[in-house]
Short mmCIF file of C-alpha atoms in Angstrom, two decimals:
data_model
loop_
_atom_site.label_atom_id
_atom_site.label_comp_id
_atom_site.label_asym_id
_atom_site.label_seq_id
_atom_site.Cartn_x
_atom_site.Cartn_y
_atom_site.Cartn_z
CA UNK A 15 -35.31 26.73 -13.21
CA UNK A 16 -32.46 29.10 -12.54
CA UNK A 17 -29.23 29.32 -14.51
CA UNK A 18 -27.25 27.82 -11.67
CA UNK A 19 -29.62 24.88 -11.44
CA UNK A 20 -29.14 24.01 -15.11
CA UNK A 21 -25.35 24.33 -14.78
CA UNK A 22 -25.37 22.03 -11.76
CA UNK A 23 -27.46 19.50 -13.59
CA UNK A 24 -25.09 19.46 -16.51
CA UNK A 25 -22.12 19.08 -14.13
CA UNK A 26 -23.82 16.17 -12.26
CA UNK A 27 -24.75 14.41 -15.47
CA UNK A 28 -21.22 14.80 -16.90
CA UNK A 29 -19.66 13.50 -13.73
CA UNK A 30 -22.03 10.51 -13.70
CA UNK A 31 -21.27 9.65 -17.28
CA UNK A 32 -17.53 10.06 -16.76
CA UNK A 33 -17.60 7.91 -13.68
CA UNK A 34 -19.62 5.15 -15.31
CA UNK A 35 -17.30 5.28 -18.36
CA UNK A 36 -14.08 4.93 -16.32
CA UNK A 37 -15.57 2.12 -14.20
CA UNK A 38 -16.51 0.31 -17.37
CA UNK A 39 -13.09 0.87 -18.85
CA UNK A 40 -11.57 -0.64 -15.72
CA UNK A 41 -13.61 -3.81 -16.19
CA UNK A 42 -13.01 -3.95 -19.95
CA UNK A 43 -9.30 -3.77 -19.25
CA UNK A 44 -9.68 -6.59 -16.73
CA UNK A 45 -11.21 -8.72 -19.45
CA UNK A 46 -9.22 -7.67 -22.44
CA UNK A 47 -5.58 -7.52 -21.35
CA UNK A 48 -3.61 -10.72 -21.74
CA UNK A 49 -0.98 -10.60 -19.03
CA UNK A 50 -1.68 -10.91 -15.31
CA UNK A 51 0.46 -7.91 -14.43
CA UNK A 52 -1.06 -5.80 -17.19
CA UNK A 53 -4.50 -6.64 -15.95
CA UNK A 54 -3.63 -5.01 -12.66
CA UNK A 55 -3.37 -1.60 -14.32
CA UNK A 56 -6.95 -1.04 -15.42
CA UNK A 57 -8.97 -1.63 -12.24
CA UNK A 58 -6.57 0.00 -9.79
CA UNK A 59 -6.62 3.30 -11.59
CA UNK A 60 -9.74 3.51 -13.72
CA UNK A 61 -12.28 2.00 -11.27
CA UNK A 62 -11.05 4.11 -8.39
CA UNK A 63 -11.31 7.33 -10.34
CA UNK A 64 -14.72 6.23 -11.70
CA UNK A 65 -16.17 5.74 -8.22
CA UNK A 66 -14.55 8.95 -7.10
CA UNK A 67 -16.33 10.79 -9.87
CA UNK A 68 -19.67 9.19 -9.00
CA UNK A 69 -19.19 10.19 -5.36
CA UNK A 70 -18.50 13.75 -6.40
CA UNK A 71 -21.72 13.71 -8.45
CA UNK A 72 -23.67 12.40 -5.46
CA UNK A 73 -22.20 15.18 -3.28
CA UNK A 74 -23.15 17.97 -5.71
CA UNK A 75 -26.61 16.38 -6.07
CA UNK A 76 -27.13 16.44 -2.33
CA UNK A 77 -26.20 20.11 -2.25
CA UNK A 78 -28.56 20.85 -5.13
CA UNK A 79 -31.52 19.21 -3.41
CA UNK A 80 -30.86 21.23 -0.31
CA UNK A 81 -29.66 18.71 2.30
CA UNK A 82 -25.95 19.34 1.97
CA UNK A 83 -23.76 16.30 2.60
CA UNK A 84 -20.03 15.91 2.65
CA UNK A 85 -19.52 12.43 3.99
CA UNK A 86 -18.89 11.06 0.50
CA UNK A 87 -15.44 12.61 0.85
CA UNK A 88 -14.67 9.92 3.48
CA UNK A 89 -15.36 7.02 1.06
CA UNK A 90 -13.46 8.79 -1.66
CA UNK A 91 -10.37 9.38 0.50
CA UNK A 92 -10.56 5.82 1.78
CA UNK A 93 -10.69 4.38 -1.68
CA UNK A 94 -7.86 6.53 -2.91
CA UNK A 95 -5.68 5.64 0.01
CA UNK A 96 -6.34 1.86 -0.16
CA UNK A 97 -6.24 1.32 -3.90
CA UNK A 98 -2.42 1.41 -4.18
CA UNK A 99 -2.12 -0.86 -1.16
CA UNK A 100 -4.39 -3.62 -2.48
CA UNK A 101 -2.82 -3.21 -5.92
CA UNK A 102 0.58 -3.79 -4.31
CA UNK A 103 -0.65 -6.86 -2.53
CA UNK A 104 -2.10 -8.36 -5.71
CA UNK A 105 1.14 -7.62 -7.53
CA UNK A 106 3.02 -9.50 -4.83
CA UNK A 107 0.54 -12.43 -5.19
CA UNK A 108 1.26 -12.42 -8.93
CA UNK A 109 5.00 -12.38 -8.33
CA UNK A 110 4.72 -15.17 -5.78
CA UNK A 111 2.48 -17.50 -7.77
CA UNK A 112 3.80 -16.74 -11.21
CA UNK A 113 7.49 -17.15 -10.44
CA UNK A 114 9.19 -19.08 -13.24
CA UNK A 115 5.96 -19.68 -15.20
CA UNK A 116 4.84 -18.26 -18.54
CA UNK A 117 2.22 -16.09 -16.87
CA UNK A 118 4.87 -13.62 -15.73
CA UNK A 119 7.65 -11.88 -17.61
CA UNK A 120 11.01 -12.63 -16.02
CA UNK A 121 11.68 -10.18 -13.24
CA UNK A 122 15.01 -8.25 -13.34
CA UNK A 123 17.37 -10.05 -11.06
CA UNK A 124 19.93 -7.42 -10.20
CA UNK A 125 18.24 -7.09 -6.81
CA UNK A 126 16.77 -9.50 -4.24
CA UNK A 127 13.08 -8.58 -4.21
CA UNK A 128 11.10 -8.61 -0.97
CA UNK A 129 8.64 -11.30 -2.05
CA UNK A 130 11.44 -13.71 -2.96
CA UNK A 131 13.64 -12.89 0.05
CA UNK A 132 14.47 -15.87 2.28
CA UNK A 133 14.38 -13.85 5.44
CA UNK B 3 -31.33 14.92 -17.58
CA UNK B 4 -29.91 13.60 -14.32
CA UNK B 5 -32.28 10.67 -14.52
CA UNK B 6 -31.07 9.68 -17.96
CA UNK B 7 -27.45 9.97 -16.81
CA UNK B 8 -28.29 7.92 -13.76
CA UNK B 9 -29.83 5.15 -15.86
CA UNK B 10 -26.85 5.04 -18.21
CA UNK B 11 -24.55 4.82 -15.23
CA UNK B 12 -26.58 1.97 -13.76
CA UNK B 13 -26.30 0.01 -17.00
CA UNK B 14 -22.57 0.70 -17.36
CA UNK B 15 -21.80 -0.38 -13.83
CA UNK B 16 -23.95 -3.45 -14.01
CA UNK B 17 -22.07 -4.37 -17.16
CA UNK B 18 -18.71 -3.86 -15.54
CA UNK B 19 -19.81 -5.98 -12.61
CA UNK B 20 -20.67 -8.70 -15.09
CA UNK B 21 -17.28 -8.40 -16.86
CA UNK B 22 -15.50 -8.67 -13.47
CA UNK B 23 -17.56 -11.69 -12.72
CA UNK B 24 -16.44 -13.35 -15.97
CA UNK B 25 -12.81 -12.67 -15.04
CA UNK B 26 -13.50 -14.08 -11.62
CA UNK B 27 -14.81 -17.34 -13.08
CA UNK B 28 -12.18 -17.52 -15.83
CA UNK B 29 -9.15 -15.86 -14.36
CA UNK B 30 -6.20 -18.30 -14.76
CA UNK B 31 -4.23 -17.08 -11.74
CA UNK B 32 -5.09 -16.51 -8.12
CA UNK B 33 -4.04 -12.92 -8.47
CA UNK B 34 -6.61 -12.36 -11.23
CA UNK B 35 -9.37 -13.75 -9.06
CA UNK B 36 -8.45 -11.49 -6.15
CA UNK B 37 -8.28 -8.56 -8.49
CA UNK B 38 -11.70 -9.38 -9.95
CA UNK B 39 -13.23 -9.59 -6.45
CA UNK B 40 -11.65 -6.25 -5.50
CA UNK B 41 -13.07 -4.69 -8.69
CA UNK B 42 -16.48 -6.12 -7.89
CA UNK B 43 -16.40 -4.54 -4.43
CA UNK B 44 -15.54 -1.18 -5.92
CA UNK B 45 -18.33 -1.54 -8.47
CA UNK B 46 -20.89 -2.45 -5.86
CA UNK B 47 -19.91 0.67 -3.90
CA UNK B 48 -20.67 2.66 -7.06
CA UNK B 49 -24.06 0.87 -7.40
CA UNK B 50 -24.94 1.69 -3.82
CA UNK B 51 -24.09 5.34 -4.31
CA UNK B 52 -26.18 5.46 -7.52
CA UNK B 53 -29.11 3.83 -5.71
CA UNK B 54 -28.83 6.44 -2.96
CA UNK B 55 -29.01 9.18 -5.59
CA UNK B 56 -31.90 7.56 -7.43
CA UNK B 57 -34.02 7.19 -4.27
CA UNK B 58 -32.90 10.53 -2.88
CA UNK B 59 -31.87 9.29 0.49
CA UNK B 60 -28.67 9.25 2.47
CA UNK B 61 -29.31 6.04 4.41
CA UNK B 62 -27.38 3.84 2.00
CA UNK B 63 -24.21 5.82 2.59
CA UNK B 64 -23.14 3.81 5.65
CA UNK B 65 -23.37 0.57 3.72
CA UNK B 66 -21.10 2.04 1.03
CA UNK B 67 -18.61 2.99 3.72
CA UNK B 68 -18.70 -0.46 5.24
CA UNK B 69 -18.33 -2.08 1.80
CA UNK B 70 -15.24 0.12 1.18
CA UNK B 71 -13.65 -0.92 4.46
CA UNK B 72 -14.49 -4.63 4.34
CA UNK B 73 -13.53 -4.81 0.71
CA UNK B 74 -10.03 -3.51 1.40
CA UNK B 75 -9.57 -5.71 4.47
CA UNK B 76 -10.73 -8.85 2.69
CA UNK B 77 -8.51 -8.19 -0.32
CA UNK B 78 -5.50 -7.78 1.96
CA UNK B 79 -6.51 -10.85 3.95
CA UNK B 80 -6.82 -13.09 0.92
CA UNK B 81 -3.56 -11.76 -0.57
CA UNK B 82 -1.72 -12.31 2.71
CA UNK B 83 -3.09 -15.79 3.02
CA UNK B 84 -1.85 -16.63 -0.46
CA UNK B 85 1.56 -15.05 0.20
CA UNK B 86 2.19 -16.41 3.68
CA UNK B 87 -0.32 -19.22 4.34
CA UNK B 88 -1.39 -17.25 7.36
CA UNK B 89 -3.28 -14.03 7.97
CA UNK B 90 -2.30 -12.90 11.42
CA UNK B 91 1.26 -13.71 12.34
CA UNK C 15 4.47 17.43 28.55
CA UNK C 16 2.85 18.65 25.38
CA UNK C 17 4.20 15.72 23.41
CA UNK C 18 2.61 13.33 25.93
CA UNK C 19 -0.75 14.99 25.71
CA UNK C 20 -0.56 15.27 21.95
CA UNK C 21 1.50 12.38 20.67
CA UNK C 22 0.30 12.76 17.10
CA UNK C 23 -1.15 16.22 16.45
CA UNK C 24 -1.96 15.49 12.77
CA UNK C 25 -3.88 12.36 13.84
CA UNK C 26 -5.82 14.47 16.29
CA UNK C 27 -6.88 16.90 13.55
CA UNK C 28 -7.63 14.02 11.17
CA UNK C 29 -9.84 12.21 13.66
CA UNK C 30 -11.78 15.41 14.47
CA UNK C 31 -12.35 16.02 10.78
CA UNK C 32 -13.36 12.36 10.10
CA UNK C 33 -15.79 12.41 12.98
CA UNK C 34 -17.42 15.62 11.76
CA UNK C 35 -17.66 14.11 8.25
CA UNK C 36 -19.21 10.86 9.56
CA UNK C 37 -21.88 12.70 11.54
CA UNK C 38 -22.35 14.86 8.45
CA UNK C 39 -23.28 18.11 10.10
CA UNK C 40 -21.26 21.01 11.44
CA UNK C 41 -22.44 21.76 14.94
CA UNK C 42 -20.52 22.75 18.04
CA UNK C 43 -21.31 19.54 19.76
CA UNK C 44 -20.00 17.39 16.88
CA UNK C 45 -16.74 19.32 16.68
CA UNK C 46 -16.23 19.21 20.44
CA UNK C 47 -16.79 15.47 20.51
CA UNK C 48 -14.52 15.05 17.47
CA UNK C 49 -11.70 16.90 19.22
CA UNK C 50 -12.31 14.86 22.35
CA UNK C 51 -12.00 11.60 20.38
CA UNK C 52 -8.99 13.06 18.55
CA UNK C 53 -7.31 13.66 21.92
CA UNK C 54 -8.25 10.37 23.46
CA UNK C 55 -7.49 7.88 20.71
CA UNK C 56 -3.90 8.99 20.05
CA UNK C 57 -3.13 8.77 23.82
CA UNK C 58 -4.73 5.26 24.05
CA UNK C 59 -2.83 3.99 20.99
CA UNK C 60 0.46 5.86 21.45
CA UNK C 61 2.17 2.68 22.82
CA UNK C 62 1.77 0.95 19.48
CA UNK C 63 3.48 3.58 17.37
CA UNK C 64 5.95 5.51 19.43
CA UNK C 65 7.61 7.40 16.53
CA UNK C 66 6.00 10.52 15.26
CA UNK C 67 6.06 10.40 11.42
CA UNK C 68 8.18 13.31 10.26
CA UNK C 69 6.35 15.84 8.02
CA UNK C 70 8.87 18.49 7.22
CA UNK C 71 6.93 20.85 5.06
CA UNK C 72 3.09 20.53 5.06
CA UNK C 73 2.75 23.32 2.39
CA UNK C 74 4.97 21.41 -0.04
CA UNK C 75 3.10 18.22 0.77
CA UNK C 76 -0.10 19.99 -0.26
CA UNK C 77 1.27 21.15 -3.59
CA UNK C 78 2.67 17.67 -4.15
CA UNK C 79 -0.81 16.21 -3.64
CA UNK C 80 -2.27 18.72 -6.13
CA UNK C 81 0.30 17.61 -8.74
CA UNK C 82 -0.59 13.97 -8.01
CA UNK C 83 -4.32 14.61 -8.37
CA UNK C 84 -3.75 16.25 -11.73
CA UNK C 85 -1.52 13.37 -12.83
CA UNK C 86 -4.22 10.84 -11.75
CA UNK C 87 -6.74 12.57 -14.01
CA UNK C 88 -4.32 12.54 -16.99
CA UNK C 89 -3.26 8.97 -16.20
CA UNK C 90 -6.82 7.70 -16.37
CA UNK C 91 -7.45 9.19 -19.82
CA UNK C 92 -4.09 7.75 -21.01
CA UNK C 93 -4.84 4.28 -19.59
CA UNK C 94 -8.36 4.30 -20.94
CA UNK C 95 -7.01 5.07 -24.43
CA UNK C 96 -4.44 2.28 -24.17
CA UNK C 97 -7.00 -0.18 -22.91
CA UNK C 98 -9.68 0.61 -25.50
CA UNK C 99 -7.73 1.25 -28.67
CA UNK C 100 -4.48 -0.71 -28.47
CA UNK C 101 -4.39 -4.34 -29.36
CA UNK C 102 -2.64 -6.76 -27.03
CA UNK C 103 0.10 -7.48 -29.57
CA UNK C 104 1.22 -3.82 -29.72
CA UNK C 105 1.43 -3.57 -25.93
CA UNK C 106 4.97 -3.40 -24.54
CA UNK C 107 4.68 -4.27 -20.84
CA UNK C 108 8.04 -3.94 -19.05
CA UNK C 109 9.61 -4.23 -15.62
CA UNK C 110 11.39 -1.11 -14.50
CA UNK C 111 13.82 -0.99 -11.59
CA UNK C 112 13.92 2.34 -9.82
CA UNK C 113 16.98 2.81 -7.52
CA UNK C 114 15.71 4.74 -4.52
CA UNK C 115 17.39 7.74 -2.92
CA UNK C 116 14.68 8.03 -0.28
CA UNK C 117 15.31 6.30 3.00
CA UNK C 118 12.31 7.12 5.22
CA UNK C 119 9.62 4.40 5.16
CA UNK C 120 6.83 7.01 4.93
CA UNK C 121 8.38 8.62 1.86
CA UNK C 122 8.90 5.28 0.12
CA UNK C 123 5.27 4.36 0.87
CA UNK C 124 4.06 7.62 -0.59
CA UNK C 125 6.25 7.17 -3.67
CA UNK C 126 4.96 3.61 -4.24
CA UNK C 127 1.34 4.80 -3.85
CA UNK C 128 1.91 7.69 -6.23
CA UNK C 129 3.43 5.37 -8.79
CA UNK C 130 0.48 3.00 -8.62
CA UNK C 131 -2.07 5.82 -9.14
CA UNK C 132 -0.25 7.56 -12.03
CA UNK C 133 0.24 6.86 -15.80
CA UNK C 134 0.60 3.23 -16.72
CA UNK C 135 2.82 2.15 -13.87
CA UNK C 136 2.15 -0.08 -10.83
CA UNK C 137 4.70 -0.53 -8.06
CA UNK C 138 5.05 -4.24 -7.42
CA UNK C 139 7.81 -4.86 -4.89
CA UNK C 140 10.62 -3.40 -2.81
CA UNK C 141 14.05 -4.93 -2.79
CA UNK C 142 15.27 -6.72 0.34
CA UNK C 143 17.56 -3.90 1.36
CA UNK C 144 14.97 -1.21 0.61
CA UNK C 145 17.20 0.47 -2.02
CA UNK C 146 15.19 -0.29 -5.19
CA UNK C 147 11.58 -0.39 -6.25
CA UNK C 148 10.24 -2.85 -8.79
CA UNK C 149 7.68 -1.12 -11.10
CA UNK C 150 5.58 -2.65 -13.82
CA UNK C 151 4.85 -0.41 -16.81
CA UNK C 152 1.82 -1.13 -19.00
CA UNK C 153 3.16 0.29 -22.22
CA UNK C 154 6.65 1.65 -22.20
CA UNK C 155 9.11 2.06 -25.04
CA UNK C 156 12.16 2.51 -22.89
CA UNK C 157 12.54 1.51 -19.27
CA UNK C 158 15.13 4.23 -18.57
CA UNK C 159 12.74 6.99 -19.65
CA UNK C 160 10.04 5.78 -17.20
CA UNK C 161 12.64 5.59 -14.42
CA UNK C 162 14.03 9.08 -15.12
CA UNK C 163 10.48 10.52 -15.29
CA UNK C 164 9.46 9.09 -11.95
CA UNK C 165 12.73 10.15 -10.33
CA UNK C 166 12.46 13.66 -11.65
CA UNK C 167 8.71 14.25 -11.08
CA UNK C 168 7.97 12.58 -7.77
CA UNK C 169 11.05 11.37 -5.94
CA UNK C 170 12.78 14.77 -6.05
CA UNK C 171 9.75 16.45 -4.51
CA UNK C 172 9.25 13.77 -1.85
CA UNK C 173 12.93 14.17 -0.96
CA UNK C 174 12.41 17.85 -0.35
CA UNK C 175 9.34 17.12 1.83
CA UNK C 176 10.58 14.35 4.03
CA UNK C 177 14.39 14.66 4.17
#
C-alpha cells in the first residue's frame, strides 16, 4: 500500500475514534449532570461534533475507495444549523415547565423573558 | 485498522444510545425527555453512517438525511406543543 | 427587474449547490438543473419572505465562520473535560444576561446559534423587547467575564458584518 493510503487510513481511524468518543461524552453528560439546564450542554455540542466527525470520516473513506462522494456535507451542515435551534427550544421548554420549581435555578428577573411574556 | 476503529465506534455509539434511552425513561422533566429523544436521533444518524461505511455502500445515506430532517422537525414540534399546547398556529 | 427575477441571489446559489450535493455528481446536467431550481424556487416563494436578508460583508462573514468552527472544536474538548472529570458538586452553573447591541433579527439569531455551539454556554431565551439574551453557562466563575467575552469575541464581529 502506498504512503498516502496509510496516511488516509490513520486519518479515517482517528476521525472515527474521535467522533465515537465525543458522541459517547454527549450521552455520558446527559446521564451524569444533575441539573436540567446543565444536561442541555453535553448533547447539543458534543453529539453534533461527534456525528460531524464520523461524517467526515465517511467522506474521506468514500474518496479512498474510489467512488468520491460529498453529500455527507449536507447532513453535516444540516445538523450544525439545526442543533442550536432545537437546543434553544428545549431550553424554552425547561424554562416553561421548571418555572418556580427546584429543577431550575431562579432566572434573573431584570428583564421580561420571551417565554414568560404575557403577549 | 479502519475495521477495528469502525467496530469501536459501533460499540461506543450503541452505548451512548443506551445511555440516552436510560435518560428517556428516567428523565424527571419533559425537557429531559425531549433532549434524550433528540440525542437518540443524532446517535442513530451516526449508526446509519457507520453501517454505510461498514458495508461499503452509499444507499443508506438518504435515510440518514431523512432522519436528520425528521428528527429536527419532531423535536421542534414536541417542544412547541409543550410550550403552546398547539403546533401550527 | 433583476430583483424580481432574482429575489434572493444567495438562496439561488445555495439551492444549486444543495442540488448538486444531493445528486452527488458534478455533471453539466446536474448543475443546469440545480440553477434552474435555484431560479424557480425563490420566485415561487418570494411572496412569503419579501425582505432580502442583509449581508453586508460576505468575506467577513466567512472569516467569522472560520473563527466559530475553531471555537467549536476547542469548546468540545473543554466541555468533554468538564463532563468527564468534574464532579457535580464543583460545577457552578449560572445564568448570564447579555445586553444586546445588535438589532437585526438575523444577527441576533446568528449570535444565539454561535453561543449555543461554543464553550460551555447555551442561549436560552430572548427578552420581550429583544434587547437582552438569557444565556446559561455550564461552569462559570464570574457571570460578567462570560458576558464580556461573548460581547468582545462574537457580537463585535457580527455588528461589523450586519450593521
